Amino acid sequence: MSDAPDLCDPAFLARLDSLALLARKVLGGRLRSDRPSPKRGAGIAFADYSEYRIGDDYRSIDWRVYARSGELVTKLFEIEEDITIHLVLDRSPSMASKLAHAQRLAAALAYIALCGLDRVAIHGLADHVSVIQTPCQGRGKLMSLLRSLGQITVSGVDSDLETCVTELTGRHRRRGLVVLLSDFLLPRGIERGLDRLQHSGHDVFCLQIQDANDREAPGLGDLELHCVETGQTRRLTVTEALASRYTQILTQWNEKVANACKMRGIGLTSVTTAESCFDIVERLLRRGGLVA
Amino acid sequence: MMFASPLFLWALTGLIALVGVYFLKIRPRRKPVTAFFLWHAVLEEKPSDKLWRKLRGLWGLLLTALVLTCVVLALARPQSTSAGRDVILVLDASASMGAQVGGRSQLEKAKDIARDLIRGLDGTQRCGLISVAAEAQIHCHRSSDPKTLLAALESITVRDQGLATQALDPLLTTSDQNTERWIFLSDGAWPDATLDTRLEMVVVGKPVPFNHAIVAADATMAVGDTPGVTFFIATVSTMTGPIKGEVAVEHIVDGRDLLVAVLPITLGAAQQPPLITTVAGLGPGRYRLKLSPSDALMVDNHVNLLVGSPAPIPLAIVAHNPYFFDRCVAAFSQSRSQSLTLVSDPAQAAVTVALGVDPGTNKAIVFAPSGESPCWHKAERPLGSIARTIDAAHPILRHLNPEHLPWQSATAFGAPKTRHALVVDETQEPLFYIATPAGRRVVVVNCDPITSGLVLSPAFPVLIHDAALHLAEKENAVFSCQSTVTGFPLPIAGVCTLVGPEGQKLEAQGHSGALPYAGWWQVQTSATSAMVSTALFDPVESLNSVKPMPSRHQPLSSGAPWWWILAILALALLTIEEILYHRRKVL
């Protein structure tokens, strides 16, 4: 298990500041470059035209259209609404070696969100959902959020995404952005969980975090494999062929996860613990944020 | 089955510790994995190896236990309780075993077989080592210690002698075939097809492809107008057609070999006449002959020769009519042997020849005794004329038939009490005897050679010559080279010490006996010494090295002993287990 990171470290916070600045520059301070709201009303961003009805505001009539076509139409604008960004951290035993990295990534995303005046909530995912941080907003909540985030430890004995998502969506009915930080090595799969999230109206983004222990065989020769989640063991002799086959199957699994996200229009970024969390976030921001 | 060192069997209790250590060692390392369900998927694809998985740990333990057991049993030295017969190894050490075929001598190949046989002893068997050439020599009595036997084996060397298998007869008569096997390791190079049936014959090595040899050689000072050394060289060869060879003659001066002549010679299987040639300008000294072309057996290609300076015996004649005596001595002084020479002053003579009078010298030959002398006395009646030889082996009579000499002229003089009779008359009165009064040695021949006509007989000069040689103690002629096979009469009387070419020492008296090595031998007493040259001179040994006898033996159990097999098995099992374990160990 990796050591709990000090997310309140001034140097770390300084780096987070620079990321927030980048987000402001690139994405206007948001985590997504495009976050259309289905609601129409008084806003800034143009959304659509609507037929003029008696009682509509004259100022919203698009006179240019009238001049061209002779028809009276009104402009509709997006109503900007602040959403809650739910950062869901997989804290199951399989994330033991990656939890610190996930915590730093979550801290970076939460920092940017809070700086952009979005609401942020942090949840733990294992065999059930645990509340790490209730929805909070504003930079004043940053330090308590970071402290709460830093105190996350591994718990639970299994990872069941569907069950956890059911719990989560039951608690938070309002649409938001759900960022899943996990290794997605979930025996029961992720499809049903993602479907449920989307059905609940949430935008979903997946951040897959894996390390060398996940992607390669633990060694060659006589081994007793021990599942960190279920505690099951299996003795076997790992040959080079077997190790290679495991790597192939893991790659196939990751491709399956990627396909599942792609088919649902869900963004997925796969990272490893070898990469710096700041580089990861920076790359995300430059790409347009947490987009598909 | 019994064990020579049963205490080692207690080490088998280590198996208990081995089981414990082994299972601790093979306990696999525990590795946590995050995607256990993916490993399931991998293993679902693998064919089922349940039984192998169950036994995997046990196979290695079984192999290790077997290794330990083999090592312990090897240390305990298991031996068969069925008593094997003792083995007596007889190695042929004759000259032909020194032939180099394939870079190694035949004796070395015989030793290789002997080593295998010694190492194949099962611990209860004993082995003895004998080498045989002209005589049998025991190198090691029956022993079961391989170390002792191998050390004794190394001491066997080739001897420059022919093979005489009958030399083993005294040893074979005391052997018991039920408890002993006699194995004869030889190149089979002897002509006699019969071999004692108690000997099992093992032919070693390959036959020599061809061989030439000098089987007789001599050298003397040449007389006449061309001074030099005359060489006599007789050769044999296994090659059929006449081939050109040559003999290099080297003169050994101050330890250096100087090539003085190269004599062409014809070699071939057919009887070739000996080469007799005189090399002018050479004098007395030591010479070496080297026969070319080279062949596998070189000991018979080299001969050392000793050419001595002529040393005639000075004779003085005391007779009223010395004519015949003078002519006789003169004839010998002018011959090749130059054995006698005439001097006028008896005081300078080694031997005095007298007629009818005792010359009074220490060594004399007296014909027709008369007058006063301590060497005879007046007989009461005349001596008879029918002679009978009573010491035919005496050197003076070697070339004579004294019974045919004209004894009718014998005078009436008898021999003194202190005499050695050679020929007597019918009344046992000595006619021909050696008197030794007061330290003198006088050969008395009771016969007037002139009146009896003996001077006209060839026996006359022979008698004078042989008697003079006997009195001068030069009757044993030492040839320029002697045979090691037959030995030679020693040139010095009494017990002599013979010192060989490599410093070997032998004691002998009268005759050297067969000598083990060819080369220069020093014959020594405390007072004097003489040098003699020897060579192989054995056509049997030289000619038969190309025609070996066939082998005749029972199967030889020269396999490795049990402990060796167990040790190799342990090593093989350990290697298998290591391969299996290496495959399983965590990297």
mmCIF file of N, CA and C in Angstrom, chain A residues 56-168:
data_model
loop_
_atom_site.group_PDB
_atom_site.id
_atom_site.type_symbol
_atom_site.label_atom_id
_atom_site.label_comp_id
_atom_site.label_asym_id
_atom_site.label_seq_id
_atom_site.Cartn_x
_atom_site.Cartn_y
_atom_site.Cartn_z
ATOM 1 N N ASP A 56 -43.438 37.291 -25.456
ATOM 2 C CA ASP A 56 -41.984 37.127 -25.390
ATOM 3 C C ASP A 56 -41.298 38.483 -25.355
ATOM 4 N N ASP A 57 -40.115 38.474 -24.818
ATOM 5 C CA ASP A 57 -39.358 39.717 -24.704
ATOM 6 C C ASP A 57 -38.955 40.172 -26.096
ATOM 7 N N TYR A 58 -39.261 41.487 -26.366
ATOM 8 C CA TYR A 58 -38.935 42.036 -27.691
ATOM 9 C C TYR A 58 -37.423 41.983 -27.933
ATOM 10 N N ARG A 59 -36.675 42.106 -26.866
ATOM 11 C CA ARG A 59 -35.217 42.215 -27.025
ATOM 12 C C ARG A 59 -34.626 40.915 -27.515
ATOM 13 N N SER A 60 -35.381 39.866 -27.337
ATOM 14 C CA SER A 60 -34.847 38.577 -27.775
ATOM 15 C C SER A 60 -35.175 38.263 -29.204
ATOM 16 N N ILE A 61 -35.940 39.152 -29.900
ATOM 17 C CA ILE A 61 -36.262 38.921 -31.311
ATOM 18 C C ILE A 61 -35.014 39.149 -32.129
ATOM 19 N N ASP A 62 -34.744 38.224 -33.026
ATOM 20 C CA ASP A 62 -33.589 38.375 -33.916
ATOM 21 C C ASP A 62 -34.061 39.139 -35.135
ATOM 22 N N TRP A 63 -33.779 40.453 -35.171
ATOM 23 C CA TRP A 63 -34.291 41.327 -36.244
ATOM 24 C C TRP A 63 -33.606 40.996 -37.560
ATOM 25 N N ARG A 64 -32.467 40.439 -37.555
ATOM 26 C CA ARG A 64 -31.787 40.127 -38.814
ATOM 27 C C ARG A 64 -32.530 39.021 -39.529
ATOM 28 N N VAL A 65 -32.952 38.064 -38.750
ATOM 29 C CA VAL A 65 -33.725 36.973 -39.347
ATOM 30 C C VAL A 65 -35.015 37.513 -39.906
ATOM 31 N N TYR A 66 -35.650 38.427 -39.148
ATOM 32 C CA TYR A 66 -36.888 39.031 -39.626
ATOM 33 C C TYR A 66 -36.671 39.780 -40.929
ATOM 34 N N ALA A 67 -35.519 40.462 -40.970
ATOM 35 C CA ALA A 67 -35.230 41.235 -42.187
ATOM 36 C C ALA A 67 -35.017 40.294 -43.361
ATOM 37 N N ARG A 68 -34.477 39.155 -43.118
ATOM 38 C CA ARG A 68 -34.198 38.242 -44.224
ATOM 39 C C ARG A 68 -35.447 37.510 -44.644
ATOM 40 N N SER A 69 -36.132 37.019 -43.566
ATOM 41 C CA SER A 69 -37.231 36.101 -43.905
ATOM 42 C C SER A 69 -38.629 36.650 -43.646
ATOM 43 N N GLY A 70 -38.679 37.700 -42.855
ATOM 44 C CA GLY A 70 -40.006 38.277 -42.545
ATOM 45 C C GLY A 70 -40.689 37.529 -41.428
ATOM 46 N N GLU A 71 -39.928 36.610 -40.836
ATOM 47 C CA GLU A 71 -40.541 35.845 -39.744
ATOM 48 C C GLU A 71 -39.974 36.345 -38.431
ATOM 49 N N LEU A 72 -40.876 36.329 -37.436
ATOM 50 C CA LEU A 72 -40.409 36.759 -36.111
ATOM 51 C C LEU A 72 -39.947 35.537 -35.331
ATOM 52 N N VAL A 73 -38.655 35.573 -34.966
ATOM 53 C CA VAL A 73 -38.128 34.477 -34.148
ATOM 54 C C VAL A 73 -37.360 35.082 -32.971
ATOM 55 N N THR A 74 -37.364 34.334 -31.890
ATOM 56 C CA THR A 74 -36.637 34.822 -30.715
ATOM 57 C C THR A 74 -35.425 33.926 -30.488
ATOM 58 N N LYS A 75 -34.363 34.509 -29.903
ATOM 59 C CA LYS A 75 -33.143 33.735 -29.578
ATOM 60 C C LYS A 75 -33.325 33.099 -28.223
ATOM 61 N N LEU A 76 -32.888 31.946 -28.172
ATOM 62 C CA LEU A 76 -32.885 31.267 -26.882
ATOM 63 C C LEU A 76 -31.420 31.092 -26.435
ATOM 64 N N PHE A 77 -31.189 31.220 -25.175
ATOM 65 C CA PHE A 77 -29.816 31.122 -24.628
ATOM 66 C C PHE A 77 -29.762 29.985 -23.631
ATOM 67 N N GLU A 78 -28.548 29.452 -23.559
ATOM 68 C CA GLU A 78 -28.330 28.397 -22.568
ATOM 69 C C GLU A 78 -28.343 29.004 -21.205
ATOM 70 N N ILE A 79 -28.994 28.253 -20.346
ATOM 71 C CA ILE A 79 -28.942 28.686 -18.957
ATOM 72 C C ILE A 79 -27.747 27.969 -18.331
ATOM 73 N N GLU A 80 -26.757 28.718 -17.964
ATOM 74 C CA GLU A 80 -25.593 28.100 -17.310
ATOM 75 C C GLU A 80 -25.987 27.687 -15.932
ATOM 76 N N GLU A 81 -25.753 26.432 -15.708
ATOM 77 C CA GLU A 81 -26.079 25.979 -14.367
ATOM 78 C C GLU A 81 -24.822 25.364 -13.745
ATOM 79 N N ASP A 82 -24.574 25.553 -12.529
ATOM 80 C CA ASP A 82 -23.441 24.932 -11.846
ATOM 81 C C ASP A 82 -23.833 23.492 -11.524
ATOM 82 N N ILE A 83 -22.863 22.616 -11.831
ATOM 83 C CA ILE A 83 -23.150 21.211 -11.634
ATOM 84 C C ILE A 83 -22.249 20.692 -10.540
ATOM 85 N N THR A 84 -22.586 19.529 -10.088
ATOM 86 C CA THR A 84 -21.747 18.865 -9.083
ATOM 87 C C THR A 84 -20.862 17.852 -9.794
ATOM 88 N N ILE A 85 -19.627 17.992 -9.486
ATOM 89 C CA ILE A 85 -18.665 17.019 -10.041
ATOM 90 C C ILE A 85 -18.408 15.971 -8.975
ATOM 91 N N HIS A 86 -18.822 14.786 -9.301
ATOM 92 C CA HIS A 86 -18.638 13.683 -8.353
ATOM 93 C C HIS A 86 -17.351 12.938 -8.719
ATOM 94 N N LEU A 87 -16.393 13.009 -7.830
ATOM 95 C CA LEU A 87 -15.161 12.245 -8.038
ATOM 96 C C LEU A 87 -15.311 10.938 -7.263
ATOM 97 N N VAL A 88 -15.394 9.860 -8.031
ATOM 98 C CA VAL A 88 -15.598 8.546 -7.401
ATOM 99 C C VAL A 88 -14.275 7.794 -7.457
ATOM 100 N N LEU A 89 -13.676 7.608 -6.254
ATOM 101 C CA LEU A 89 -12.372 6.922 -6.173
ATOM 102 C C LEU A 89 -12.575 5.461 -5.823
ATOM 103 N N ASP A 90 -12.010 4.638 -6.606
ATOM 104 C CA ASP A 90 -12.019 3.212 -6.295
ATOM 105 C C ASP A 90 -11.043 2.987 -5.131
ATOM 106 N N ARG A 91 -11.572 2.594 -3.990
ATOM 107 C CA ARG A 91 -10.730 2.367 -2.817
ATOM 108 C C ARG A 91 -10.705 0.892 -2.428
ATOM 109 N N SER A 92 -11.032 0.047 -3.439
ATOM 110 C CA SER A 92 -10.992 -1.392 -3.148
ATOM 111 C C SER A 92 -9.530 -1.833 -2.982
ATOM 112 N N PRO A 93 -9.301 -3.021 -2.422
ATOM 113 C CA PRO A 93 -7.924 -3.471 -2.172
ATOM 114 C C PRO A 93 -7.056 -3.509 -3.429
ATOM 115 N N SER A 94 -7.650 -3.672 -4.607
ATOM 116 C CA SER A 94 -6.835 -3.728 -5.816
ATOM 117 C C SER A 94 -6.184 -2.387 -6.121
ATOM 118 N N MET A 95 -6.693 -1.327 -5.516
ATOM 119 C CA MET A 95 -6.147 0.006 -5.775
ATOM 120 C C MET A 95 -5.073 0.386 -4.775
ATOM 121 N N ALA A 96 -4.654 -0.574 -3.972
ATOM 122 C CA ALA A 96 -3.732 -0.250 -2.875
ATOM 123 C C ALA A 96 -2.488 0.461 -3.382
ATOM 124 N N SER A 97 -1.903 -0.067 -4.459
ATOM 125 C CA SER A 97 -0.651 0.521 -4.935
ATOM 126 C C SER A 97 -0.896 1.765 -5.771
ATOM 127 N N LYS A 98 -2.138 2.015 -6.131
ATOM 128 C CA LYS A 98 -2.429 3.145 -7.027
ATOM 129 C C LYS A 98 -3.227 4.242 -6.335
ATOM 130 N N LEU A 99 -3.599 3.995 -5.090
ATOM 131 C CA LEU A 99 -4.506 4.920 -4.406
ATOM 132 C C LEU A 99 -3.889 6.295 -4.264
ATOM 133 N N ALA A 100 -2.614 6.341 -3.961
ATOM 134 C CA ALA A 100 -1.981 7.651 -3.778
ATOM 135 C C ALA A 100 -2.041 8.448 -5.059
ATOM 136 N N HIS A 101 -1.782 7.755 -6.141
ATOM 137 C CA HIS A 101 -1.822 8.429 -7.439
ATOM 138 C C HIS A 101 -3.223 8.913 -7.742
ATOM 139 N N ALA A 102 -4.213 8.055 -7.423
ATOM 140 C CA ALA A 102 -5.605 8.437 -7.648
ATOM 141 C C ALA A 102 -5.978 9.628 -6.778
ATOM 142 N N GLN A 103 -5.449 9.633 -5.574
ATOM 143 C CA GLN A 103 -5.746 10.748 -4.679
ATOM 144 C C GLN A 103 -5.192 12.049 -5.256
ATOM 145 N N ARG A 104 -3.984 11.981 -5.779
ATOM 146 C CA ARG A 104 -3.409 13.217 -6.331
ATOM 147 C C ARG A 104 -4.189 13.682 -7.540
ATOM 148 N N LEU A 105 -4.581 12.732 -8.387
ATOM 149 C CA LEU A 105 -5.381 13.101 -9.559
ATOM 150 C C LEU A 105 -6.709 13.704 -9.134
ATOM 151 N N ALA A 106 -7.322 13.062 -8.181
ATOM 152 C CA ALA A 106 -8.615 13.575 -7.692
ATOM 153 C C ALA A 106 -8.435 14.962 -7.096
ATOM 154 N N ALA A 107 -7.319 15.163 -6.381
ATOM 155 C CA ALA A 107 -7.062 16.473 -5.767
ATOM 156 C C ALA A 107 -6.916 17.538 -6.832
ATOM 157 N N ALA A 108 -6.216 17.176 -7.911
ATOM 158 C CA ALA A 108 -6.026 18.154 -8.987
ATOM 159 C C ALA A 108 -7.349 18.515 -9.630
ATOM 160 N N LEU A 109 -8.150 17.491 -9.926
ATOM 161 C CA LEU A 109 -9.438 17.761 -10.563
ATOM 162 C C LEU A 109 -10.350 18.555 -9.637
ATOM 163 N N ALA A 110 -10.344 18.187 -8.380
ATOM 164 C CA ALA A 110 -11.199 18.897 -7.407
ATOM 165 C C ALA A 110 -10.768 20.362 -7.292
ATOM 166 N N TYR A 111 -9.478 20.579 -7.313
ATOM 167 C CA TYR A 111 -8.944 21.951 -7.190
ATOM 168 C C TYR A 111 -9.420 22.814 -8.345
ATOM 169 N N ILE A 112 -9.300 22.249 -9.550
ATOM 170 C CA ILE A 112 -9.723 23.008 -10.734
ATOM 171 C C ILE A 112 -11.219 23.281 -10.677
ATOM 172 N N ALA A 113 -11.966 22.241 -10.260
ATOM 173 C CA ALA A 113 -13.420 22.406 -10.189
ATOM 174 C C ALA A 113 -13.810 23.473 -9.176
ATOM 175 N N LEU A 114 -13.174 23.427 -8.002
ATOM 176 C CA LEU A 114 -13.511 24.411 -6.965
ATOM 177 C C LEU A 114 -13.118 25.812 -7.413
ATOM 178 N N CYS A 115 -11.981 25.893 -8.097
ATOM 179 C CA CYS A 115 -11.575 27.215 -8.593
ATOM 180 C C CYS A 115 -12.535 27.711 -9.651
ATOM 181 N N GLY A 116 -13.176 26.768 -10.380
ATOM 182 C CA GLY A 116 -14.157 27.174 -11.382
ATOM 183 C C GLY A 116 -15.547 27.320 -10.822
ATOM 184 N N LEU A 117 -15.643 27.322 -9.483
ATOM 185 C CA LEU A 117 -16.907 27.532 -8.773
ATOM 186 C C LEU A 117 -17.886 26.393 -9.009
ATOM 187 N N ASP A 118 -17.368 25.238 -9.380
ATOM 188 C CA ASP A 118 -18.228 24.067 -9.454
ATOM 189 C C ASP A 118 -18.279 23.418 -8.091
ATOM 190 N N ARG A 119 -19.359 22.640 -7.936
ATOM 191 C CA ARG A 119 -19.463 21.885 -6.695
ATOM 192 C C ARG A 119 -18.723 20.568 -6.873
ATOM 193 N N VAL A 120 -18.096 20.155 -5.817
ATOM 194 C CA VAL A 120 -17.303 18.915 -5.880
ATOM 195 C C VAL A 120 -17.725 18.027 -4.722
ATOM 196 N N ALA A 121 -17.932 16.767 -5.054
ATOM 197 C CA ALA A 121 -18.166 15.752 -4.017
ATOM 198 C C ALA A 121 -17.208 14.594 -4.301
ATOM 199 N N ILE A 122 -16.763 13.979 -3.241
ATOM 200 C CA ILE A 122 -15.827 12.847 -3.405
ATOM 201 C C ILE A 122 -16.446 11.640 -2.735
ATOM 202 N N HIS A 123 -16.429 10.526 -3.489
ATOM 203 C CA HIS A 123 -17.003 9.299 -2.971
ATOM 204 C C HIS A 123 -15.971 8.192 -3.081
ATOM 205 N N GLY A 124 -16.048 7.242 -2.200
ATOM 206 C CA GLY A 124 -15.185 6.056 -2.255
ATOM 207 C C GLY A 124 -15.963 4.891 -2.817
ATOM 208 N N LEU A 125 -15.317 4.097 -3.621
ATOM 209 C CA LEU A 125 -15.993 2.979 -4.285
ATOM 210 C C LEU A 125 -15.294 1.699 -3.895
ATOM 211 N N ALA A 126 -16.047 0.783 -3.366
ATOM 212 C CA ALA A 126 -15.509 -0.549 -3.069
ATOM 213 C C ALA A 126 -16.669 -1.521 -3.229
ATOM 214 N N ASP A 127 -17.019 -2.222 -2.158
ATOM 215 C CA ASP A 127 -18.217 -3.053 -2.262
ATOM 216 C C ASP A 127 -19.481 -2.215 -2.031
ATOM 217 N N HIS A 128 -19.258 -1.000 -1.515
ATOM 218 C CA HIS A 128 -20.363 -0.039 -1.430
ATOM 219 C C HIS A 128 -19.751 1.347 -1.541
ATOM 220 N N VAL A 129 -20.615 2.356 -1.687
ATOM 221 C CA VAL A 129 -20.125 3.738 -1.836
ATOM 222 C C VAL A 129 -19.971 4.359 -0.466
ATOM 223 N N SER A 130 -18.854 5.015 -0.274
ATOM 224 C CA SER A 130 -18.651 5.721 0.987
ATOM 225 C C SER A 130 -18.476 7.210 0.682
ATOM 226 N N VAL A 131 -18.930 8.022 1.587
ATOM 227 C CA VAL A 131 -18.830 9.482 1.396
ATOM 228 C C VAL A 131 -17.503 9.946 1.946
ATOM 229 N N ILE A 132 -16.731 10.532 1.081
ATOM 230 C CA ILE A 132 -15.453 11.090 1.493
ATOM 231 C C ILE A 132 -15.621 12.603 1.739
ATOM 232 N N GLN A 133 -16.309 13.215 0.797
ATOM 233 C CA GLN A 133 -16.534 14.663 0.929
ATOM 234 C C GLN A 133 -17.923 14.960 0.364
ATOM 235 N N THR A 134 -18.762 15.540 1.177
ATOM 236 C CA THR A 134 -20.085 15.959 0.696
ATOM 237 C C THR A 134 -19.906 17.113 -0.266
ATOM 238 N N PRO A 135 -20.888 17.363 -1.134
ATOM 239 C CA PRO A 135 -20.731 18.437 -2.125
ATOM 240 C C PRO A 135 -20.376 19.757 -1.448
ATOM 241 N N CYS A 136 -19.304 20.362 -1.988
ATOM 242 C CA CYS A 136 -18.875 21.644 -1.458
ATOM 243 C C CYS A 136 -18.483 22.523 -2.608
ATOM 244 N N GLN A 137 -18.435 23.803 -2.338
ATOM 245 C CA GLN A 137 -18.159 24.734 -3.426
ATOM 246 C C GLN A 137 -17.307 25.867 -2.905
ATOM 247 N N GLY A 138 -16.463 26.367 -3.744
ATOM 248 C CA GLY A 138 -15.674 27.535 -3.392
ATOM 249 C C GLY A 138 -14.310 27.127 -2.868
ATOM 250 N N ARG A 139 -13.369 28.034 -3.034
ATOM 251 C CA ARG A 139 -11.989 27.760 -2.645
ATOM 252 C C ARG A 139 -11.851 27.616 -1.139
ATOM 253 N N GLY A 140 -12.800 28.186 -0.400
ATOM 254 C CA GLY A 140 -12.725 28.074 1.045
ATOM 255 C C GLY A 140 -12.839 26.639 1.521
ATOM 256 N N LYS A 141 -13.418 25.777 0.689
ATOM 257 C CA LYS A 141 -13.591 24.369 1.078
ATOM 258 C C LYS A 141 -12.433 23.504 0.635
ATOM 259 N N LEU A 142 -11.470 24.137 0.016
ATOM 260 C CA LEU A 142 -10.403 23.354 -0.621
ATOM 261 C C LEU A 142 -9.624 22.542 0.395
ATOM 262 N N MET A 143 -9.176 23.202 1.446
ATOM 263 C CA MET A 143 -8.274 22.517 2.375
ATOM 264 C C MET A 143 -8.968 21.361 3.060
ATOM 265 N N SER A 144 -10.225 21.571 3.462
ATOM 266 C CA SER A 144 -10.918 20.449 4.124
ATOM 267 C C SER A 144 -11.131 19.319 3.147
ATOM 268 N N LEU A 145 -11.376 19.684 1.875
ATOM 269 C CA LEU A 145 -11.556 18.636 0.865
ATOM 270 C C LEU A 145 -10.273 17.849 0.679
ATOM 271 N N LEU A 146 -9.195 18.590 0.616
ATOM 272 C CA LEU A 146 -7.911 17.908 0.400
ATOM 273 C C LEU A 146 -7.570 17.025 1.595
ATOM 274 N N ARG A 147 -7.877 17.507 2.763
ATOM 275 C CA ARG A 147 -7.596 16.693 3.953
ATOM 276 C C ARG A 147 -8.420 15.417 3.929
ATOM 277 N N SER A 148 -9.677 15.550 3.598
ATOM 278 C CA SER A 148 -10.551 14.377 3.533
ATOM 279 C C SER A 148 -10.053 13.406 2.464
ATOM 280 N N LEU A 149 -9.657 14.000 1.360
ATOM 281 C CA LEU A 149 -9.160 13.154 0.259
ATOM 282 C C LEU A 149 -7.893 12.417 0.658
ATOM 283 N N GLY A 150 -7.070 13.129 1.399
ATOM 284 C CA GLY A 150 -5.796 12.522 1.780
ATOM 285 C C GLY A 150 -5.932 11.409 2.787
ATOM 286 N N GLN A 151 -7.070 11.359 3.446
ATOM 287 C CA GLN A 151 -7.242 10.354 4.491
ATOM 288 C C GLN A 151 -7.910 9.097 3.985
ATOM 289 N N ILE A 152 -8.140 9.041 2.693
ATOM 290 C CA ILE A 152 -8.783 7.842 2.135
ATOM 291 C C ILE A 152 -7.816 6.675 2.276
ATOM 292 N N THR A 153 -8.372 5.531 2.700
ATOM 293 C CA THR A 153 -7.573 4.302 2.762
ATOM 294 C C THR A 153 -8.313 3.203 2.031
ATOM 295 N N VAL A 154 -7.607 2.163 1.809
ATOM 296 C CA VAL A 154 -8.200 1.007 1.131
ATOM 297 C C VAL A 154 -9.169 0.342 2.081
ATOM 298 N N SER A 155 -10.300 -0.042 1.542
ATOM 299 C CA SER A 155 -11.256 -0.765 2.384
ATOM 300 C C SER A 155 -12.083 -1.658 1.498
ATOM 301 N N GLY A 156 -12.900 -2.429 2.133
ATOM 302 C CA GLY A 156 -13.790 -3.305 1.383
ATOM 303 C C GLY A 156 -13.094 -4.567 0.956
ATOM 304 N N VAL A 157 -13.845 -5.456 0.426
ATOM 305 C CA VAL A 157 -13.293 -6.743 0.003
ATOM 306 C C VAL A 157 -13.549 -7.002 -1.473
ATOM 307 N N ASP A 158 -14.269 -6.181 -2.134
ATOM 308 C CA ASP A 158 -14.585 -6.443 -3.520
ATOM 309 C C ASP A 158 -14.961 -5.118 -4.167
ATOM 310 N N SER A 159 -15.074 -5.142 -5.481
ATOM 311 C CA SER A 159 -15.493 -3.933 -6.197
ATOM 312 C C SER A 159 -16.707 -4.284 -7.027
ATOM 313 N N ASP A 160 -17.796 -3.628 -6.746
ATOM 314 C CA ASP A 160 -19.019 -3.873 -7.506
ATOM 315 C C ASP A 160 -19.505 -2.520 -7.996
ATOM 316 N N LEU A 161 -19.215 -2.213 -9.238
ATOM 317 C CA LEU A 161 -19.534 -0.876 -9.768
ATOM 318 C C LEU A 161 -21.028 -0.646 -9.836
ATOM 319 N N GLU A 162 -21.744 -1.652 -10.269
ATOM 320 C CA GLU A 162 -23.184 -1.445 -10.447
ATOM 321 C C GLU A 162 -23.852 -1.124 -9.103
ATOM 322 N N THR A 163 -23.489 -1.899 -8.110
ATOM 323 C CA THR A 163 -24.086 -1.663 -6.790
ATOM 324 C C THR A 163 -23.740 -0.266 -6.294
ATOM 325 N N CYS A 164 -22.484 0.082 -6.447
ATOM 326 C CA CYS A 164 -22.040 1.401 -5.969
ATOM 327 C C CYS A 164 -22.724 2.514 -6.755
ATOM 328 N N VAL A 165 -22.836 2.323 -8.062
ATOM 329 C CA VAL A 165 -23.476 3.374 -8.879
ATOM 330 C C VAL A 165 -24.939 3.507 -8.493
ATOM 331 N N THR A 166 -25.585 2.368 -8.238
ATOM 332 C CA THR A 166 -26.992 2.405 -7.820
ATOM 333 C C THR A 166 -27.125 3.236 -6.548
ATOM 334 N N GLU A 167 -26.215 3.010 -5.628
ATOM 335 C CA GLU A 167 -26.228 3.791 -4.387
ATOM 336 C C GLU A 167 -25.991 5.259 -4.667
ATOM 337 N N LEU A 168 -25.028 5.509 -5.513
ATOM 338 C CA LEU A 168 -24.644 6.893 -5.775
ATOM 339 C C LEU A 168 -25.778 7.659 -6.436
#
